[in-house]
Amino acid sequence: MAFWKDLVKKFRGEESPASEYGNQPETVTAPAALSAAPAAKSPVPPIVDPAAVYRKIRIQALSTPPESEAKGDEPPFYGAVVDIASEQGCTTMVCRYPQEVDLYTKRGDIMMGVQKNAPSVQEAAALFWKVAAHFAANMTMMKDEDYQLPRPNRHRVFLLAREGICRVEIDPSAPYESGSMEQTLLYAYYHLFRCIAKRRGTGADVPEEETAPREEAPREGSSREKEESQG
């Protein structure tokens, strides 16, 4: 009787315990091909370190070659990297002659693609390149590999030429002589920096107005040069 009871339970689909005959319950394994596929996991975007991206962009800017062959009437510099450091961090302005200018900050802010229909930016960029060309003869190519960021409240200007890179160290609080290379460069890139920042609607890292020189345009030479020419 026990045998038939077990058989009836099997037909009914009821689980049959191990019988006294030693028959164990049958285990059915689904074919591997018919097993449910695991749910696809959504890709997790990698965590991007803003400081690492900033360093990479800055290195690329410093190592970018000129886009075309040398021409007789080209300016002495085809690119520039201007590092403006403060207590809060560092902002880097990457310039490509004649009017391409991008801003990057170490904390990850990016202001790129200056609009071509921004007359103020175009004029400020033209002034910056005019100043750089004016003082090109006073600059020397770098002989070291020091491309580090400046310490807080200091600036560094790297000017890219076909022959190499010129580096100008600038202290914005120093009493530079009126019309000197440092003061005139300082005014030129501050002016360009403010024009771009205003176009992009940010003011957090824009230098205060009183820190920039008050000259409206670069002078043709320093007062010392004028005195020597008059003598």
PDB file of C-alpha atoms in Angstrom:
ATOM      1  CA  MET A   1       0.000   0.000   0.000  1.00  0.00           C
ATOM      2  CA  ALA A   2       2.814   2.380   0.786  1.00  0.00           C
ATOM      3  CA  PHE A   3       4.133   1.923  -2.749  1.00  0.00           C
ATOM      4  CA  TRP A   4       0.838   2.968  -4.330  1.00  0.00           C
ATOM      5  CA  LYS A   5       0.410   5.893  -2.011  1.00  0.00           C
ATOM      6  CA  ASP A   6       3.813   7.142  -3.054  1.00  0.00           C
ATOM      7  CA  LEU A   7       2.963   6.622  -6.713  1.00  0.00           C
ATOM      8  CA  VAL A   8      -0.286   8.568  -6.404  1.00  0.00           C
ATOM      9  CA  LYS A   9       1.553  11.424  -4.699  1.00  0.00           C
ATOM     10  CA  LYS A  10       4.072  11.492  -7.551  1.00  0.00           C
ATOM     11  CA  PHE A  11       1.323  11.805 -10.168  1.00  0.00           C
ATOM     12  CA  ARG A  12      -0.331  14.549  -8.181  1.00  0.00           C
ATOM     13  CA  GLY A  13       2.954  16.423  -8.113  1.00  0.00           C
ATOM     14  CA  GLU A  14       3.356  16.095  -4.398  1.00  0.00           C
ATOM     15  CA  GLU A  15       6.854  15.796  -3.049  1.00  0.00           C
ATOM     16  CA  SER A  16       7.611  12.218  -2.135  1.00  0.00           C
ATOM     17  CA  PRO A  17       9.853  11.703   0.857  1.00  0.00           C
ATOM     18  CA  ALA A  18      12.440   8.976   0.868  1.00  0.00           C
ATOM     19  CA  SER A  19      10.659   5.648   1.147  1.00  0.00           C
ATOM     20  CA  GLU A  20      11.580   2.609   2.919  1.00  0.00           C
ATOM     21  CA  TYR A  21      12.617   1.153  -0.422  1.00  0.00           C
ATOM     22  CA  GLY A  22      15.527   3.498  -0.604  1.00  0.00           C
ATOM     23  CA  ASN A  23      14.124   5.529  -3.536  1.00  0.00           C
ATOM     24  CA  GLN A  24      15.172   9.169  -3.156  1.00  0.00           C
ATOM     25  CA  PRO A  25      13.046  12.021  -4.543  1.00  0.00           C
ATOM     26  CA  GLU A  26      13.937  12.818  -8.127  1.00  0.00           C
ATOM     27  CA  THR A  27      15.729  16.095  -8.703  1.00  0.00           C
ATOM     28  CA  VAL A  28      15.093  17.849 -12.019  1.00  0.00           C
ATOM     29  CA  THR A  29      17.740  20.296 -13.255  1.00  0.00           C
ATOM     30  CA  ALA A  30      16.812  22.825 -15.922  1.00  0.00           C
ATOM     31  CA  PRO A  31      19.009  22.765 -19.045  1.00  0.00           C
ATOM     32  CA  ALA A  32      21.736  25.393 -19.020  1.00  0.00           C
ATOM     33  CA  ALA A  33      20.496  26.830 -22.288  1.00  0.00           C
ATOM     34  CA  LEU A  34      17.050  27.458 -20.856  1.00  0.00           C
ATOM     35  CA  SER A  35      18.206  28.996 -17.575  1.00  0.00           C
ATOM     36  CA  ALA A  36      17.339  32.629 -17.131  1.00  0.00           C
ATOM     37  CA  ALA A  37      20.124  34.999 -18.189  1.00  0.00           C
ATOM     38  CA  PRO A  38      21.388  37.329 -15.458  1.00  0.00           C
ATOM     39  CA  ALA A  39      20.034  40.863 -15.645  1.00  0.00           C
ATOM     40  CA  ALA A  40      22.385  43.218 -17.443  1.00  0.00           C
ATOM     41  CA  LYS A  41      24.005  45.703 -15.096  1.00  0.00           C
ATOM     42  CA  SER A  42      23.951  49.343 -16.076  1.00  0.00           C
ATOM     43  CA  PRO A  43      27.466  50.664 -16.687  1.00  0.00           C
ATOM     44  CA  VAL A  44      28.830  52.652 -13.791  1.00  0.00           C
ATOM     45  CA  PRO A  45      30.679  55.767 -14.969  1.00  0.00           C
ATOM     46  CA  PRO A  46      34.205  56.016 -13.597  1.00  0.00           C
ATOM     47  CA  ILE A  47      34.889  58.579 -10.924  1.00  0.00           C
ATOM     48  CA  VAL A  48      36.784  61.442 -12.540  1.00  0.00           C
ATOM     49  CA  ASP A  49      39.260  63.402 -10.466  1.00  0.00           C
ATOM     50  CA  PRO A  50      38.938  67.078 -11.519  1.00  0.00           C
ATOM     51  CA  ALA A  51      42.528  67.782 -10.497  1.00  0.00           C
ATOM     52  CA  ALA A  52      43.787  64.924 -12.712  1.00  0.00           C
ATOM     53  CA  VAL A  53      41.780  66.193 -15.689  1.00  0.00           C
ATOM     54  CA  TYR A  54      43.117  69.689 -15.079  1.00  0.00           C
ATOM     55  CA  ARG A  55      46.725  68.453 -15.031  1.00  0.00           C
ATOM     56  CA  LYS A  56      46.200  66.495 -18.249  1.00  0.00           C
ATOM     57  CA  ILE A  57      44.664  69.470 -20.070  1.00  0.00           C
ATOM     58  CA  ARG A  58      47.445  71.742 -18.898  1.00  0.00           C
ATOM     59  CA  ILE A  59      50.188  69.326 -20.016  1.00  0.00           C
ATOM     60  CA  GLN A  60      48.513  68.947 -23.413  1.00  0.00           C
ATOM     61  CA  ALA A  61      48.346  72.723 -23.793  1.00  0.00           C
ATOM     62  CA  LEU A  62      52.040  73.115 -22.970  1.00  0.00           C
ATOM     63  CA  SER A  63      53.053  70.406 -25.447  1.00  0.00           C
ATOM     64  CA  THR A  64      50.788  71.353 -28.364  1.00  0.00           C
ATOM     65  CA  PRO A  65      52.790  72.078 -31.545  1.00  0.00           C
ATOM     66  CA  PRO A  66      51.884  74.827 -34.026  1.00  0.00           C
ATOM     67  CA  GLU A  67      49.067  73.932 -36.395  1.00  0.00           C
ATOM     68  CA  SER A  68      50.719  75.054 -39.627  1.00  0.00           C
ATOM     69  CA  GLU A  69      54.081  75.549 -41.256  1.00  0.00           C
ATOM     70  CA  ALA A  70      56.102  78.651 -40.486  1.00  0.00           C
ATOM     71  CA  LYS A  71      55.133  81.811 -42.349  1.00  0.00           C
ATOM     72  CA  GLY A  72      57.085  84.995 -42.781  1.00  0.00           C
ATOM     73  CA  ASP A  73      54.491  87.276 -41.218  1.00  0.00           C
ATOM     74  CA  GLU A  74      53.440  85.091 -38.280  1.00  0.00           C
ATOM     75  CA  PRO A  75      53.671  86.378 -34.681  1.00  0.00           C
ATOM     76  CA  PRO A  76      56.506  85.159 -32.428  1.00  0.00           C
ATOM     77  CA  PHE A  77      54.132  83.068 -30.280  1.00  0.00           C
ATOM     78  CA  TYR A  78      51.359  80.725 -31.377  1.00  0.00           C
ATOM     79  CA  GLY A  79      50.084  79.742 -27.917  1.00  0.00           C
ATOM     80  CA  ALA A  80      50.120  80.687 -24.260  1.00  0.00           C
ATOM     81  CA  VAL A  81      49.346  79.090 -20.904  1.00  0.00           C
ATOM     82  CA  VAL A  82      48.658  81.593 -18.121  1.00  0.00           C
ATOM     83  CA  ASP A  83      48.465  80.222 -14.558  1.00  0.00           C
ATOM     84  CA  ILE A  84      46.800  82.518 -12.011  1.00  0.00           C
ATOM     85  CA  ALA A  85      47.151  81.092  -8.499  1.00  0.00           C
ATOM     86  CA  SER A  86      45.299  82.235  -5.395  1.00  0.00           C
ATOM     87  CA  GLU A  87      44.736  80.880  -1.906  1.00  0.00           C
ATOM     88  CA  GLN A  88      41.635  79.061  -3.160  1.00  0.00           C
ATOM     89  CA  GLY A  89      43.286  77.303  -6.096  1.00  0.00           C
ATOM     90  CA  CYS A  90      44.574  77.960  -9.571  1.00  0.00           C
ATOM     91  CA  THR A  91      42.931  79.056 -12.805  1.00  0.00           C
ATOM     92  CA  THR A  92      44.647  78.406 -16.111  1.00  0.00           C
ATOM     93  CA  MET A  93      43.948  80.307 -19.301  1.00  0.00           C
ATOM     94  CA  VAL A  94      44.919  78.475 -22.489  1.00  0.00           C
ATOM     95  CA  CYS A  95      45.278  80.699 -25.546  1.00  0.00           C
ATOM     96  CA  ARG A  96      45.798  79.825 -29.196  1.00  0.00           C
ATOM     97  CA  TYR A  97      46.581  82.557 -31.667  1.00  0.00           C
ATOM     98  CA  PRO A  98      44.656  84.527 -32.761  1.00  0.00           C
ATOM     99  CA  GLN A  99      41.424  84.327 -30.697  1.00  0.00           C
ATOM    100  CA  GLU A 100      40.891  80.868 -29.185  1.00  0.00           C
ATOM    101  CA  VAL A 101      40.852  81.091 -25.392  1.00  0.00           C
ATOM    102  CA  ASP A 102      39.706  78.525 -22.802  1.00  0.00           C
ATOM    103  CA  LEU A 103      39.639  78.692 -19.002  1.00  0.00           C
ATOM    104  CA  TYR A 104      40.176  75.790 -16.609  1.00  0.00           C
ATOM    105  CA  THR A 105      40.264  75.605 -12.830  1.00  0.00           C
ATOM    106  CA  LYS A 106      41.900  72.989 -10.645  1.00  0.00           C
ATOM    107  CA  ARG A 107      38.606  72.147  -8.970  1.00  0.00           C
ATOM    108  CA  GLY A 108      37.118  71.052 -12.291  1.00  0.00           C
ATOM    109  CA  ASP A 109      35.349  74.105 -13.734  1.00  0.00           C
ATOM    110  CA  ILE A 110      35.743  74.464 -17.488  1.00  0.00           C
ATOM    111  CA  MET A 111      34.849  77.450 -19.633  1.00  0.00           C
ATOM    112  CA  MET A 112      35.526  76.570 -23.229  1.00  0.00           C
ATOM    113  CA  GLY A 113      34.742  77.737 -26.732  1.00  0.00           C
ATOM    114  CA  VAL A 114      34.737  81.491 -26.526  1.00  0.00           C
ATOM    115  CA  GLN A 115      32.069  82.767 -28.864  1.00  0.00           C
ATOM    116  CA  LYS A 116      33.304  84.315 -32.080  1.00  0.00           C
ATOM    117  CA  ASN A 117      30.662  87.035 -31.868  1.00  0.00           C
ATOM    118  CA  ALA A 118      32.045  88.483 -28.648  1.00  0.00           C
ATOM    119  CA  PRO A 119      33.822  91.695 -29.717  1.00  0.00           C
ATOM    120  CA  SER A 120      35.153  92.350 -26.221  1.00  0.00           C
ATOM    121  CA  VAL A 121      36.892  88.958 -26.127  1.00  0.00           C
ATOM    122  CA  GLN A 122      38.299  89.380 -29.636  1.00  0.00           C
ATOM    123  CA  GLU A 123      39.708  92.779 -28.793  1.00  0.00           C
ATOM    124  CA  ALA A 124      41.174  91.552 -25.497  1.00  0.00           C
ATOM    125  CA  ALA A 125      42.803  88.556 -27.213  1.00  0.00           C
ATOM    126  CA  ALA A 126      44.284  90.808 -29.893  1.00  0.00           C
ATOM    127  CA  LEU A 127      45.699  93.071 -27.192  1.00  0.00           C
ATOM    128  CA  PHE A 128      47.255  90.123 -25.348  1.00  0.00           C
ATOM    129  CA  TRP A 129      49.045  88.880 -28.468  1.00  0.00           C
ATOM    130  CA  LYS A 130      50.175  92.397 -29.329  1.00  0.00           C
ATOM    131  CA  VAL A 131      51.740  92.776 -25.883  1.00  0.00           C
ATOM    132  CA  ALA A 132      53.417  89.348 -26.083  1.00  0.00           C
ATOM    133  CA  ALA A 133      54.898  90.174 -29.483  1.00  0.00           C
ATOM    134  CA  HIS A 134      56.063  93.594 -28.274  1.00  0.00           C
ATOM    135  CA  PHE A 135      58.142  92.071 -25.462  1.00  0.00           C
ATOM    136  CA  ALA A 136      59.252  88.932 -27.310  1.00  0.00           C
ATOM    137  CA  ALA A 137      62.780  90.274 -27.763  1.00  0.00           C
ATOM    138  CA  ASN A 138      63.105  90.682 -23.969  1.00  0.00           C
ATOM    139  CA  MET A 139      62.274  87.031 -23.268  1.00  0.00           C
ATOM    140  CA  THR A 140      64.518  83.982 -23.292  1.00  0.00           C
ATOM    141  CA  MET A 141      63.636  80.363 -23.934  1.00  0.00           C
ATOM    142  CA  MET A 142      63.367  78.052 -20.932  1.00  0.00           C
ATOM    143  CA  LYS A 143      66.478  76.038 -20.175  1.00  0.00           C
ATOM    144  CA  ASP A 144      64.912  73.961 -17.387  1.00  0.00           C
ATOM    145  CA  GLU A 145      61.894  71.678 -17.104  1.00  0.00           C
ATOM    146  CA  ASP A 146      60.016  73.673 -14.479  1.00  0.00           C
ATOM    147  CA  TYR A 147      56.426  73.738 -15.697  1.00  0.00           C
ATOM    148  CA  GLN A 148      54.917  73.547 -12.213  1.00  0.00           C
ATOM    149  CA  LEU A 149      52.017  75.689 -11.080  1.00  0.00           C
ATOM    150  CA  PRO A 150      52.949  78.893  -9.262  1.00  0.00           C
ATOM    151  CA  ARG A 151      52.556  79.145  -5.526  1.00  0.00           C
ATOM    152  CA  PRO A 152      49.519  81.029  -4.179  1.00  0.00           C
ATOM    153  CA  ASN A 153      49.226  84.685  -5.177  1.00  0.00           C
ATOM    154  CA  ARG A 154      51.780  84.274  -7.948  1.00  0.00           C
ATOM    155  CA  HIS A 155      51.357  83.959 -11.706  1.00  0.00           C
ATOM    156  CA  ARG A 156      53.231  82.189 -14.479  1.00  0.00           C
ATOM    157  CA  VAL A 157      52.971  82.928 -18.165  1.00  0.00           C
ATOM    158  CA  PHE A 158      54.242  80.307 -20.621  1.00  0.00           C
ATOM    159  CA  LEU A 159      54.502  81.579 -24.199  1.00  0.00           C
ATOM    160  CA  LEU A 160      54.853  78.907 -26.881  1.00  0.00           C
ATOM    161  CA  ALA A 161      57.113  79.612 -29.873  1.00  0.00           C
ATOM    162  CA  ARG A 162      58.452  77.334 -32.584  1.00  0.00           C
ATOM    163  CA  GLU A 163      61.914  77.515 -31.007  1.00  0.00           C
ATOM    164  CA  GLY A 164      60.743  76.655 -27.485  1.00  0.00           C
ATOM    165  CA  ILE A 165      58.815  78.076 -24.537  1.00  0.00           C
ATOM    166  CA  CYS A 166      59.342  81.351 -22.688  1.00  0.00           C
ATOM    167  CA  ARG A 167      58.337  81.594 -19.019  1.00  0.00           C
ATOM    168  CA  VAL A 168      57.548  84.858 -17.253  1.00  0.00           C
ATOM    169  CA  GLU A 169      57.155  84.930 -13.457  1.00  0.00           C
ATOM    170  CA  ILE A 170      54.780  87.612 -12.207  1.00  0.00           C
ATOM    171  CA  ASP A 171      53.957  88.812  -8.706  1.00  0.00           C
ATOM    172  CA  PRO A 172      50.710  90.825  -8.999  1.00  0.00           C
ATOM    173  CA  SER A 173      51.465  92.725  -5.793  1.00  0.00           C
ATOM    174  CA  ALA A 174      54.960  93.833  -6.868  1.00  0.00           C
ATOM    175  CA  PRO A 175      55.535  97.534  -7.675  1.00  0.00           C
ATOM    176  CA  TYR A 176      56.594  97.001 -11.268  1.00  0.00           C
ATOM    177  CA  GLU A 177      57.814  99.969 -13.238  1.00  0.00           C
ATOM    178  CA  SER A 178      55.142 101.556 -15.372  1.00  0.00           C
ATOM    179  CA  GLY A 179      55.290 100.106 -18.876  1.00  0.00           C
ATOM    180  CA  SER A 180      57.475  97.167 -17.847  1.00  0.00           C
ATOM    181  CA  MET A 181      57.024  93.742 -19.402  1.00  0.00           C
ATOM    182  CA  GLU A 182      55.567  92.200 -16.240  1.00  0.00           C
ATOM    183  CA  GLN A 183      53.075  94.977 -15.577  1.00  0.00           C
ATOM    184  CA  THR A 184      51.902  95.211 -19.186  1.00  0.00           C
ATOM    185  CA  LEU A 185      51.512  91.451 -19.529  1.00  0.00           C
ATOM    186  CA  LEU A 186      49.641  91.412 -16.229  1.00  0.00           C
ATOM    187  CA  TYR A 187      47.199  94.010 -17.463  1.00  0.00           C
ATOM    188  CA  ALA A 188      46.720  92.269 -20.836  1.00  0.00           C
ATOM    189  CA  TYR A 189      45.838  88.818 -19.503  1.00  0.00           C
ATOM    190  CA  TYR A 190      43.781  90.198 -16.603  1.00  0.00           C
ATOM    191  CA  HIS A 191      41.735  92.129 -19.140  1.00  0.00           C
ATOM    192  CA  LEU A 192      41.258  89.036 -21.315  1.00  0.00           C
ATOM    193  CA  PHE A 193      40.484  86.903 -18.269  1.00  0.00           C
ATOM    194  CA  ARG A 194      37.727  89.250 -17.105  1.00  0.00           C
ATOM    195  CA  CYS A 195      36.167  89.474 -20.565  1.00  0.00           C
ATOM    196  CA  ILE A 196      35.888  85.680 -20.802  1.00  0.00           C
ATOM    197  CA  ALA A 197      34.619  85.266 -17.249  1.00  0.00           C
ATOM    198  CA  LYS A 198      31.907  87.850 -17.833  1.00  0.00           C
ATOM    199  CA  ARG A 199      30.813  86.053 -20.993  1.00  0.00           C
ATOM    200  CA  ARG A 200      30.520  82.811 -19.041  1.00  0.00           C
ATOM    201  CA  GLY A 201      28.692  84.358 -16.119  1.00  0.00           C
ATOM    202  CA  THR A 202      31.176  83.596 -13.368  1.00  0.00           C
ATOM    203  CA  GLY A 203      32.977  85.863 -10.969  1.00  0.00           C
ATOM    204  CA  ALA A 204      34.298  83.576  -8.245  1.00  0.00           C
ATOM    205  CA  ASP A 205      37.850  83.412  -9.556  1.00  0.00           C
ATOM    206  CA  VAL A 206      38.010  86.756 -11.337  1.00  0.00           C
ATOM    207  CA  PRO A 207      40.776  88.927  -9.846  1.00  0.00           C
ATOM    208  CA  GLU A 208      39.685  92.083  -8.120  1.00  0.00           C
ATOM    209  CA  GLU A 209      39.714  95.192 -10.265  1.00  0.00           C
ATOM    210  CA  GLU A 210      42.167  97.112  -8.128  1.00  0.00           C
ATOM    211  CA  THR A 211      44.863  94.438  -8.479  1.00  0.00           C
ATOM    212  CA  ALA A 212      45.310  95.110 -12.196  1.00  0.00           C
ATOM    213  CA  PRO A 213      47.356  97.969 -13.620  1.00  0.00           C
ATOM    214  CA  ARG A 214      45.340 100.973 -14.681  1.00  0.00           C
ATOM    215  CA  GLU A 215      46.984 101.596 -18.053  1.00  0.00           C
ATOM    216  CA  GLU A 216      44.484 101.375 -20.903  1.00  0.00           C
ATOM    217  CA  ALA A 217      47.003 100.048 -23.439  1.00  0.00           C
ATOM    218  CA  PRO A 218      50.590  98.815 -23.501  1.00  0.00           C
ATOM    219  CA  ARG A 219      53.213 101.477 -23.933  1.00  0.00           C
ATOM    220  CA  GLU A 220      55.852 101.301 -26.606  1.00  0.00           C
ATOM    221  CA  GLY A 221      58.680 101.120 -24.070  1.00  0.00           C
ATOM    222  CA  SER A 222      59.552 101.688 -20.455  1.00  0.00           C
ATOM    223  CA  SER A 223      60.400 105.108 -19.042  1.00  0.00           C
ATOM    224  CA  ARG A 224      64.009 103.988 -18.653  1.00  0.00           C
ATOM    225  CA  GLU A 225      64.231 103.201 -22.369  1.00  0.00           C
ATOM    226  CA  LYS A 226      62.805 106.638 -23.184  1.00  0.00           C
ATOM    227  CA  GLU A 227      65.356 108.350 -20.973  1.00  0.00           C
ATOM    228  CA  GLU A 228      68.190 106.466 -22.671  1.00  0.00           C
ATOM    229  CA  SER A 229      66.887 107.376 -26.130  1.00  0.00           C
ATOM    230  CA  GLN A 230      66.608 111.043 -25.167  1.00  0.00           C
ATOM    231  CA  GLY A 231      70.141 111.055 -23.761  1.00  0.00           C
TER     232      GLY A 231
END
